[in-house]
């Protein structure tokens, strides 16, 4: 067996959770190895919140997730991978952790000790926010109602754990440890009762009184010099242990404490009875609040706007070490070969983190003889943005490629007419730049205003410290910062104390210009001030304190612009702008309508020269819709006239199914247009023959539409749900999918859908081959080796039938190449599985050809030249030719046939500039030997012969 390479030939992404564990992953390793996969690529597997279906809410970085499996099951998976010469790539989460609940020891310690916690610097908490009542505290927005209402209903319960000598406040499944220095508030209520039961000289009573004094003399949580923190954390545990031991030997004292607790917990019939509990809670390092308070007052940085995901300070070396210790141990033991870094744009200094990560990997693997490992990052690039070449990583997770290759199957010439169809349907015109700006601004003002307030407070301190800027008020600075961030052209910049790149200067100046342009104020100098601070130029020549304040602020803003862009663009604008929704996905540029073959070739050549190991993907767990759904919807760009006629009719057919909500039709025309495209893309491949199948499909569409309209935040939202509008949308979906001969919509929809599905199938097959042969490392999202018609999460986490896949694969291997049979029933998915298998086998046989081989765009000539993509991968010893069709509706017209043979491709041919006519190619998919022809002084290969029996060509020279 050849030595396993740490650089993947191809990866296969699995989402691990309680329903798909290490054991189940182990079972499919032989199948994946035979398919040609070199590395299993798994979602986070460290201990996450109980019941987590994604693993990104880690609560303990130093243990495995028990719901996925323990060390034995993990080792069995790794050993099985190694037996099949496969490796493991692990998704890690350095930006945030799961909090709330009762399972994150670091977070619970902060709630107990506040700034005096040994983990106080592990989380990104503003201990000195604008509100005085929150100084030295953490806002905890978990209550379902106002604090006073919840308190007086008896839902906040003080609990004494006698075996640990600890007090907690509990709310549902949330635990809030009580500050030990405040224990006397409870224990003091027991002294009189205990004295009545025990002799005054009783040693237990004396011990109890001594303990009360000891707890009260603990260093306060606002005493944050290291000596006092050490003293507090040492002594509080000693005192708790003494209290537990005392309760164990003195039932009388234990009973008295429990009685005091019961008294403090109050009686809902008597609101005044909760006063002592209220005072105890007020004295804690946490402030309990209604969940709606989070958007305004929360004082810890979150992952986006998710309250139970708190950002950690990985820039702190202690935090880095604590969160990467187990991962590095896995790498040192040879169990993990690579890493996927989640959300690096949330990090304080990504470049510094990558360098530190590289050093940790090298140290961990120095005894293996090769300290390099595969590392890709979840970086989303916008427009012409490029990954910084100085970062010591292998590339991105492939969103950029997914957008690029998807565009190959969108007709750029249809942009104007598709705009017109959409505009006429919704009776409105949408300006993309304006939409993106307003969506980002909405996110700032509704979801992330608390983070904005923290930054505005810091900026105000900077302004006040200099006489030329001290007149800028907190409100004006907050508004200016809002405008600048809402105008940001990229997810973030990467300014550090030592570097401000020219690109970052350009991005910030663009944001400042946009903010000024939209500002109605005559004096826009405040934007110039914000710009100078963000560029850190205002700190040049200033004292160290001022320089530090400016640099810290600029770097904190960078952590803010990223979630604003993500939530504003991906999770709002992408659900509002429905011109062609196959183009609305992570990494997409809404300004770009389709990808020309020239653009595709240039991007591939650039990738080979700069990031040859970057990941290539077409579906991910974050995709708004799967690769195969997008491939179908792309077809609409090829048949715009037909699409216009049909949606106009459907709108007329379904008018009676609409409701009126707030004097407007429900669903809105925009949501209706989204629904029609969704049905075109997600309709099952196999005929829906009974009411139960249609009902199951309908439930998926209902769930998707509910999520989509809430994400759009126009007629309803996650925060403020409009139940009347949501009900109207669900009723509309049910009416459209109601089976029966009287359903005019379905009767008209299904013939068109079947045609689109067949064309989309050829497009998706072509996309698969492009991904598997372009420069980079191809990734296959779980299950998508067959047709996968999934929508956005959680739809794309539905259980997969691996028995079906393995049986189908076994049959393929036994029967050999049968193109004609696969073309008769392409809907069953065998043809996609076959394409994937044969291409990955070639990659395994010729890894250097695909990892390092030259990328040569090939010229296509003839009547159907615009409907083909052709290129070669070439080394000194090997050459492979790749040919795929694109925009096949234009070559098939109304014929329901595969895009193969001379009737389709006529005189189209491909120029082969580097071969002679004496050389032959072998088509990997069909086994055919193909000869070159010479014409007009050029070596050529005829497309009708290349695509004679199979709609794709992968031809190896020799």
PDB file of N, CA and C in Angstrom, residues 405-476:
ATOM      1  N   UNK A 405     -18.559  27.952 -11.144  1.00  0.00           N
ATOM      2  CA  UNK A 405     -18.964  26.848 -12.014  1.00  0.00           C
ATOM      3  C   UNK A 405     -20.475  26.829 -12.212  1.00  0.00           C
ATOM      4  N   UNK A 406     -21.231  27.249 -11.216  1.00  0.00           N
ATOM      5  CA  UNK A 406     -22.682  27.337 -11.392  1.00  0.00           C
ATOM      6  C   UNK A 406     -23.017  28.313 -12.522  1.00  0.00           C
ATOM      7  N   UNK A 407     -22.263  29.403 -12.585  1.00  0.00           N
ATOM      8  CA  UNK A 407     -22.516  30.415 -13.610  1.00  0.00           C
ATOM      9  C   UNK A 407     -22.271  29.939 -15.021  1.00  0.00           C
ATOM     10  N   UNK A 408     -21.453  28.882 -15.189  1.00  0.00           N
ATOM     11  CA  UNK A 408     -21.196  28.344 -16.521  1.00  0.00           C
ATOM     12  C   UNK A 408     -22.493  27.876 -17.176  1.00  0.00           C
ATOM     13  N   UNK A 409     -23.470  27.502 -16.347  1.00  0.00           N
ATOM     14  CA  UNK A 409     -24.717  26.937 -16.859  1.00  0.00           C
ATOM     15  C   UNK A 409     -25.881  27.931 -16.784  1.00  0.00           C
ATOM     16  N   UNK A 410     -25.518  29.207 -16.651  1.00  0.00           N
ATOM     17  CA  UNK A 410     -26.473  30.311 -16.745  1.00  0.00           C
ATOM     18  C   UNK A 410     -26.139  31.093 -17.996  1.00  0.00           C
ATOM     19  N   UNK A 411     -27.112  31.366 -18.809  1.00  0.00           N
ATOM     20  CA  UNK A 411     -26.882  32.078 -20.077  1.00  0.00           C
ATOM     21  C   UNK A 411     -26.733  33.576 -19.819  1.00  0.00           C
ATOM     22  N   UNK A 412     -25.527  34.131 -19.966  1.00  0.00           N
ATOM     23  CA  UNK A 412     -25.328  35.567 -19.712  1.00  0.00           C
ATOM     24  C   UNK A 412     -26.178  36.461 -20.617  1.00  0.00           C
ATOM     25  N   UNK A 413     -26.528  35.954 -21.775  1.00  0.00           N
ATOM     26  CA  UNK A 413     -27.312  36.770 -22.716  1.00  0.00           C
ATOM     27  C   UNK A 413     -28.751  36.969 -22.264  1.00  0.00           C
ATOM     28  N   UNK A 414     -29.177  36.214 -21.249  1.00  0.00           N
ATOM     29  CA  UNK A 414     -30.563  36.307 -20.793  1.00  0.00           C
ATOM     30  C   UNK A 414     -30.742  37.292 -19.650  1.00  0.00           C
ATOM     31  N   UNK A 415     -29.687  37.979 -19.259  1.00  0.00           N
ATOM     32  CA  UNK A 415     -29.762  38.849 -18.080  1.00  0.00           C
ATOM     33  C   UNK A 415     -30.862  39.891 -18.210  1.00  0.00           C
ATOM     34  N   UNK A 416     -30.933  40.570 -19.341  1.00  0.00           N
ATOM     35  CA  UNK A 416     -31.899  41.657 -19.510  1.00  0.00           C
ATOM     36  C   UNK A 416     -33.325  41.131 -19.487  1.00  0.00           C
ATOM     37  N   UNK A 417     -33.575  40.055 -20.219  1.00  0.00           N
ATOM     38  CA  UNK A 417     -34.949  39.550 -20.274  1.00  0.00           C
ATOM     39  C   UNK A 417     -35.375  38.930 -18.950  1.00  0.00           C
ATOM     40  N   UNK A 418     -34.458  38.271 -18.249  1.00  0.00           N
ATOM     41  CA  UNK A 418     -34.814  37.710 -16.936  1.00  0.00           C
ATOM     42  C   UNK A 418     -35.094  38.832 -15.935  1.00  0.00           C
ATOM     43  N   UNK A 419     -34.358  39.921 -16.061  1.00  0.00           N
ATOM     44  CA  UNK A 419     -34.650  41.114 -15.250  1.00  0.00           C
ATOM     45  C   UNK A 419     -36.069  41.611 -15.518  1.00  0.00           C
ATOM     46  N   UNK A 420     -36.400  41.688 -16.806  1.00  0.00           N
ATOM     47  CA  UNK A 420     -37.707  42.216 -17.186  1.00  0.00           C
ATOM     48  C   UNK A 420     -38.844  41.298 -16.697  1.00  0.00           C
ATOM     49  N   UNK A 421     -38.661  39.995 -16.841  1.00  0.00           N
ATOM     50  CA  UNK A 421     -39.693  39.041 -16.392  1.00  0.00           C
ATOM     51  C   UNK A 421     -39.920  39.191 -14.892  1.00  0.00           C
ATOM     52  N   UNK A 422     -38.835  39.257 -14.144  1.00  0.00           N
ATOM     53  CA  UNK A 422     -38.934  39.391 -12.689  1.00  0.00           C
ATOM     54  C   UNK A 422     -39.585  40.713 -12.307  1.00  0.00           C
ATOM     55  N   UNK A 423     -39.147  41.782 -12.942  1.00  0.00           N
ATOM     56  CA  UNK A 423     -39.678  43.111 -12.644  1.00  0.00           C
ATOM     57  C   UNK A 423     -41.183  43.177 -12.927  1.00  0.00           C
ATOM     58  N   UNK A 424     -41.606  42.605 -14.040  1.00  0.00           N
ATOM     59  CA  UNK A 424     -43.025  42.622 -14.385  1.00  0.00           C
ATOM     60  C   UNK A 424     -43.855  41.758 -13.441  1.00  0.00           C
ATOM     61  N   UNK A 425     -43.296  40.642 -13.016  1.00  0.00           N
ATOM     62  CA  UNK A 425     -44.044  39.740 -12.139  1.00  0.00           C
ATOM     63  C   UNK A 425     -44.287  40.377 -10.779  1.00  0.00           C
ATOM     64  N   UNK A 426     -43.261  40.998 -10.206  1.00  0.00           N
ATOM     65  CA  UNK A 426     -43.403  41.566  -8.860  1.00  0.00           C
ATOM     66  C   UNK A 426     -43.882  43.011  -8.901  1.00  0.00           C
ATOM     67  N   UNK A 427     -43.948  43.598 -10.110  1.00  0.00           N
ATOM     68  CA  UNK A 427     -44.380  44.985 -10.284  1.00  0.00           C
ATOM     69  C   UNK A 427     -43.521  45.927  -9.451  1.00  0.00           C
ATOM     70  N   UNK A 428     -42.225  45.721  -9.530  1.00  0.00           N
ATOM     71  CA  UNK A 428     -41.297  46.557  -8.778  1.00  0.00           C
ATOM     72  C   UNK A 428     -39.926  46.431  -9.430  1.00  0.00           C
ATOM     73  N   UNK A 429     -39.074  47.400  -9.171  1.00  0.00           N
ATOM     74  CA  UNK A 429     -37.710  47.358  -9.687  1.00  0.00           C
ATOM     75  C   UNK A 429     -36.755  47.431  -8.505  1.00  0.00           C
ATOM     76  N   UNK A 430     -35.821  46.511  -8.473  1.00  0.00           N
ATOM     77  CA  UNK A 430     -34.901  46.414  -7.340  1.00  0.00           C
ATOM     78  C   UNK A 430     -33.503  46.814  -7.782  1.00  0.00           C
ATOM     79  N   UNK A 431     -32.939  47.790  -7.104  1.00  0.00           N
ATOM     80  CA  UNK A 431     -31.553  48.181  -7.317  1.00  0.00           C
ATOM     81  C   UNK A 431     -30.686  47.342  -6.385  1.00  0.00           C
ATOM     82  N   UNK A 432     -29.767  46.557  -6.938  1.00  0.00           N
ATOM     83  CA  UNK A 432     -28.999  45.601  -6.142  1.00  0.00           C
ATOM     84  C   UNK A 432     -28.151  46.277  -5.069  1.00  0.00           C
ATOM     85  N   UNK A 433     -27.450  47.336  -5.429  1.00  0.00           N
ATOM     86  CA  UNK A 433     -26.606  48.013  -4.446  1.00  0.00           C
ATOM     87  C   UNK A 433     -27.450  48.600  -3.325  1.00  0.00           C
ATOM     88  N   UNK A 434     -28.571  49.167  -3.686  1.00  0.00           N
ATOM     89  CA  UNK A 434     -29.464  49.743  -2.684  1.00  0.00           C
ATOM     90  C   UNK A 434     -30.039  48.654  -1.786  1.00  0.00           C
ATOM     91  N   UNK A 435     -30.397  47.517  -2.386  1.00  0.00           N
ATOM     92  CA  UNK A 435     -30.928  46.399  -1.604  1.00  0.00           C
ATOM     93  C   UNK A 435     -29.903  45.902  -0.592  1.00  0.00           C
ATOM     94  N   UNK A 436     -28.671  45.689  -1.057  1.00  0.00           N
ATOM     95  CA  UNK A 436     -27.629  45.185  -0.164  1.00  0.00           C
ATOM     96  C   UNK A 436     -27.362  46.170   0.969  1.00  0.00           C
ATOM     97  N   UNK A 437     -27.317  47.460   0.651  1.00  0.00           N
ATOM     98  CA  UNK A 437     -27.097  48.495   1.672  1.00  0.00           C
ATOM     99  C   UNK A 437     -28.208  48.467   2.720  1.00  0.00           C
ATOM    100  N   UNK A 438     -29.455  48.466   2.280  1.00  0.00           N
ATOM    101  CA  UNK A 438     -30.565  48.511   3.226  1.00  0.00           C
ATOM    102  C   UNK A 438     -30.655  47.224   4.063  1.00  0.00           C
ATOM    103  N   UNK A 439     -30.303  46.092   3.475  1.00  0.00           N
ATOM    104  CA  UNK A 439     -30.332  44.840   4.239  1.00  0.00           C
ATOM    105  C   UNK A 439     -29.235  44.827   5.299  1.00  0.00           C
ATOM    106  N   UNK A 440     -28.054  45.313   4.950  1.00  0.00           N
ATOM    107  CA  UNK A 440     -26.987  45.395   5.953  1.00  0.00           C
ATOM    108  C   UNK A 440     -27.372  46.359   7.067  1.00  0.00           C
ATOM    109  N   UNK A 441     -27.964  47.481   6.689  1.00  0.00           N
ATOM    110  CA  UNK A 441     -28.363  48.470   7.693  1.00  0.00           C
ATOM    111  C   UNK A 441     -29.454  47.905   8.606  1.00  0.00           C
ATOM    112  N   UNK A 442     -30.370  47.141   8.021  1.00  0.00           N
ATOM    113  CA  UNK A 442     -31.420  46.501   8.823  1.00  0.00           C
ATOM    114  C   UNK A 442     -30.806  45.572   9.868  1.00  0.00           C
ATOM    115  N   UNK A 443     -29.833  44.779   9.463  1.00  0.00           N
ATOM    116  CA  UNK A 443     -29.183  43.853  10.393  1.00  0.00           C
ATOM    117  C   UNK A 443     -28.499  44.623  11.523  1.00  0.00           C
ATOM    118  N   UNK A 444     -27.827  45.711  11.183  1.00  0.00           N
ATOM    119  CA  UNK A 444     -27.155  46.505  12.213  1.00  0.00           C
ATOM    120  C   UNK A 444     -28.165  47.040  13.222  1.00  0.00           C
ATOM    121  N   UNK A 445     -29.274  47.566  12.736  1.00  0.00           N
ATOM    122  CA  UNK A 445     -30.229  48.250  13.605  1.00  0.00           C
ATOM    123  C   UNK A 445     -31.158  47.301  14.354  1.00  0.00           C
ATOM    124  N   UNK A 446     -31.338  46.095  13.838  1.00  0.00           N
ATOM    125  CA  UNK A 446     -32.281  45.170  14.465  1.00  0.00           C
ATOM    126  C   UNK A 446     -31.582  44.037  15.196  1.00  0.00           C
ATOM    127  N   UNK A 447     -30.575  43.451  14.578  1.00  0.00           N
ATOM    128  CA  UNK A 447     -29.965  42.246  15.140  1.00  0.00           C
ATOM    129  C   UNK A 447     -28.647  42.495  15.862  1.00  0.00           C
ATOM    130  N   UNK A 448     -27.864  43.471  15.401  1.00  0.00           N
ATOM    131  CA  UNK A 448     -26.512  43.643  15.930  1.00  0.00           C
ATOM    132  C   UNK A 448     -26.294  45.024  16.525  1.00  0.00           C
ATOM    133  N   UNK A 449     -27.362  45.650  16.979  1.00  0.00           N
ATOM    134  CA  UNK A 449     -27.225  47.004  17.522  1.00  0.00           C
ATOM    135  C   UNK A 449     -26.407  47.011  18.807  1.00  0.00           C
ATOM    136  N   UNK A 450     -26.452  45.935  19.583  1.00  0.00           N
ATOM    137  CA  UNK A 450     -25.660  45.903  20.817  1.00  0.00           C
ATOM    138  C   UNK A 450     -24.172  45.913  20.503  1.00  0.00           C
ATOM    139  N   UNK A 451     -23.755  45.130  19.476  1.00  0.00           N
ATOM    140  CA  UNK A 451     -22.356  45.163  19.059  1.00  0.00           C
ATOM    141  C   UNK A 451     -21.986  46.546  18.535  1.00  0.00           C
ATOM    142  N   UNK A 452     -22.912  47.183  17.814  1.00  0.00           N
ATOM    143  CA  UNK A 452     -22.685  48.542  17.334  1.00  0.00           C
ATOM    144  C   UNK A 452     -22.489  49.500  18.502  1.00  0.00           C
ATOM    145  N   UNK A 453     -23.309  49.354  19.536  1.00  0.00           N
ATOM    146  CA  UNK A 453     -23.203  50.241  20.698  1.00  0.00           C
ATOM    147  C   UNK A 453     -21.842  50.128  21.376  1.00  0.00           C
ATOM    148  N   UNK A 454     -21.331  48.896  21.472  1.00  0.00           N
ATOM    149  CA  UNK A 454     -20.011  48.694  22.077  1.00  0.00           C
ATOM    150  C   UNK A 454     -18.956  49.448  21.273  1.00  0.00           C
ATOM    151  N   UNK A 455     -19.021  49.321  19.958  1.00  0.00           N
ATOM    152  CA  UNK A 455     -18.043  49.992  19.094  1.00  0.00           C
ATOM    153  C   UNK A 455     -18.208  51.508  19.138  1.00  0.00           C
ATOM    154  N   UNK A 456     -19.450  51.981  19.126  1.00  0.00           N
ATOM    155  CA  UNK A 456     -19.693  53.424  19.173  1.00  0.00           C
ATOM    156  C   UNK A 456     -19.162  54.015  20.469  1.00  0.00           C
ATOM    157  N   UNK A 457     -19.295  53.266  21.550  1.00  0.00           N
ATOM    158  CA  UNK A 457     -18.777  53.710  22.846  1.00  0.00           C
ATOM    159  C   UNK A 457     -17.250  53.840  22.786  1.00  0.00           C
ATOM    160  N   UNK A 458     -16.584  52.865  22.161  1.00  0.00           N
ATOM    161  CA  UNK A 458     -15.124  52.931  22.029  1.00  0.00           C
ATOM    162  C   UNK A 458     -14.705  54.091  21.136  1.00  0.00           C
ATOM    163  N   UNK A 459     -15.442  54.295  20.054  1.00  0.00           N
ATOM    164  CA  UNK A 459     -15.119  55.378  19.128  1.00  0.00           C
ATOM    165  C   UNK A 459     -15.321  56.738  19.798  1.00  0.00           C
ATOM    166  N   UNK A 460     -16.329  56.851  20.639  1.00  0.00           N
ATOM    167  CA  UNK A 460     -16.585  58.101  21.354  1.00  0.00           C
ATOM    168  C   UNK A 460     -15.424  58.440  22.277  1.00  0.00           C
ATOM    169  N   UNK A 461     -14.877  57.439  22.957  1.00  0.00           N
ATOM    170  CA  UNK A 461     -13.733  57.678  23.840  1.00  0.00           C
ATOM    171  C   UNK A 461     -12.535  58.188  23.038  1.00  0.00           C
ATOM    172  N   UNK A 462     -12.350  57.615  21.846  1.00  0.00           N
ATOM    173  CA  UNK A 462     -11.253  58.077  20.980  1.00  0.00           C
ATOM    174  C   UNK A 462     -11.492  59.533  20.563  1.00  0.00           C
ATOM    175  N   UNK A 463     -12.716  59.855  20.185  1.00  0.00           N
ATOM    176  CA  UNK A 463     -13.032  61.218  19.744  1.00  0.00           C
ATOM    177  C   UNK A 463     -12.859  62.222  20.882  1.00  0.00           C
ATOM    178  N   UNK A 464     -13.294  61.862  22.057  1.00  0.00           N
ATOM    179  CA  UNK A 464     -13.235  62.782  23.197  1.00  0.00           C
ATOM    180  C   UNK A 464     -11.810  63.078  23.651  1.00  0.00           C
ATOM    181  N   UNK A 465     -10.888  62.196  23.298  1.00  0.00           N
ATOM    182  CA  UNK A 465      -9.525  62.350  23.804  1.00  0.00           C
ATOM    183  C   UNK A 465      -8.712  63.399  23.042  1.00  0.00           C
ATOM    184  N   UNK A 466      -9.268  63.937  21.931  1.00  0.00           N
ATOM    185  CA  UNK A 466      -8.553  64.943  21.152  1.00  0.00           C
ATOM    186  C   UNK A 466      -9.458  66.148  20.895  1.00  0.00           C
ATOM    187  N   UNK A 467      -8.893  67.334  20.994  1.00  0.00           N
ATOM    188  CA  UNK A 467      -9.705  68.540  20.916  1.00  0.00           C
ATOM    189  C   UNK A 467     -10.322  68.752  19.528  1.00  0.00           C
ATOM    190  N   UNK A 468      -9.704  68.212  18.490  1.00  0.00           N
ATOM    191  CA  UNK A 468     -10.256  68.404  17.141  1.00  0.00           C
ATOM    192  C   UNK A 468     -11.438  67.481  16.839  1.00  0.00           C
ATOM    193  N   UNK A 469     -11.639  66.487  17.676  1.00  0.00           N
ATOM    194  CA  UNK A 469     -12.729  65.537  17.411  1.00  0.00           C
ATOM    195  C   UNK A 469     -13.707  65.409  18.577  1.00  0.00           C
ATOM    196  N   UNK A 470     -13.478  66.186  19.631  1.00  0.00           N
ATOM    197  CA  UNK A 470     -14.288  66.003  20.836  1.00  0.00           C
ATOM    198  C   UNK A 470     -15.739  66.454  20.683  1.00  0.00           C
ATOM    199  N   UNK A 471     -16.061  67.191  19.612  1.00  0.00           N
ATOM    200  CA  UNK A 471     -17.445  67.627  19.410  1.00  0.00           C
ATOM    201  C   UNK A 471     -18.320  66.572  18.732  1.00  0.00           C
ATOM    202  N   UNK A 472     -17.719  65.499  18.260  1.00  0.00           N
ATOM    203  CA  UNK A 472     -18.519  64.415  17.683  1.00  0.00           C
ATOM    204  C   UNK A 472     -19.228  63.677  18.820  1.00  0.00           C
ATOM    205  N   UNK A 473     -20.552  63.644  18.774  1.00  0.00           N
ATOM    206  CA  UNK A 473     -21.325  63.048  19.867  1.00  0.00           C
ATOM    207  C   UNK A 473     -21.455  61.534  19.683  1.00  0.00           C
ATOM    208  N   UNK A 474     -21.853  60.863  20.753  1.00  0.00           N
ATOM    209  CA  UNK A 474     -22.056  59.419  20.709  1.00  0.00           C
ATOM    210  C   UNK A 474     -23.083  59.052  19.643  1.00  0.00           C
ATOM    211  N   UNK A 475     -24.199  59.776  19.603  1.00  0.00           N
ATOM    212  CA  UNK A 475     -25.249  59.450  18.627  1.00  0.00           C
ATOM    213  C   UNK A 475     -24.774  59.658  17.190  1.00  0.00           C
ATOM    214  N   UNK A 476     -24.060  60.776  16.961  1.00  0.00           N
ATOM    215  CA  UNK A 476     -23.600  61.039  15.595  1.00  0.00           C
ATOM    216  C   UNK A 476     -22.552  60.021  15.166  1.00  0.00           C
TER     217      UNK A 476
END
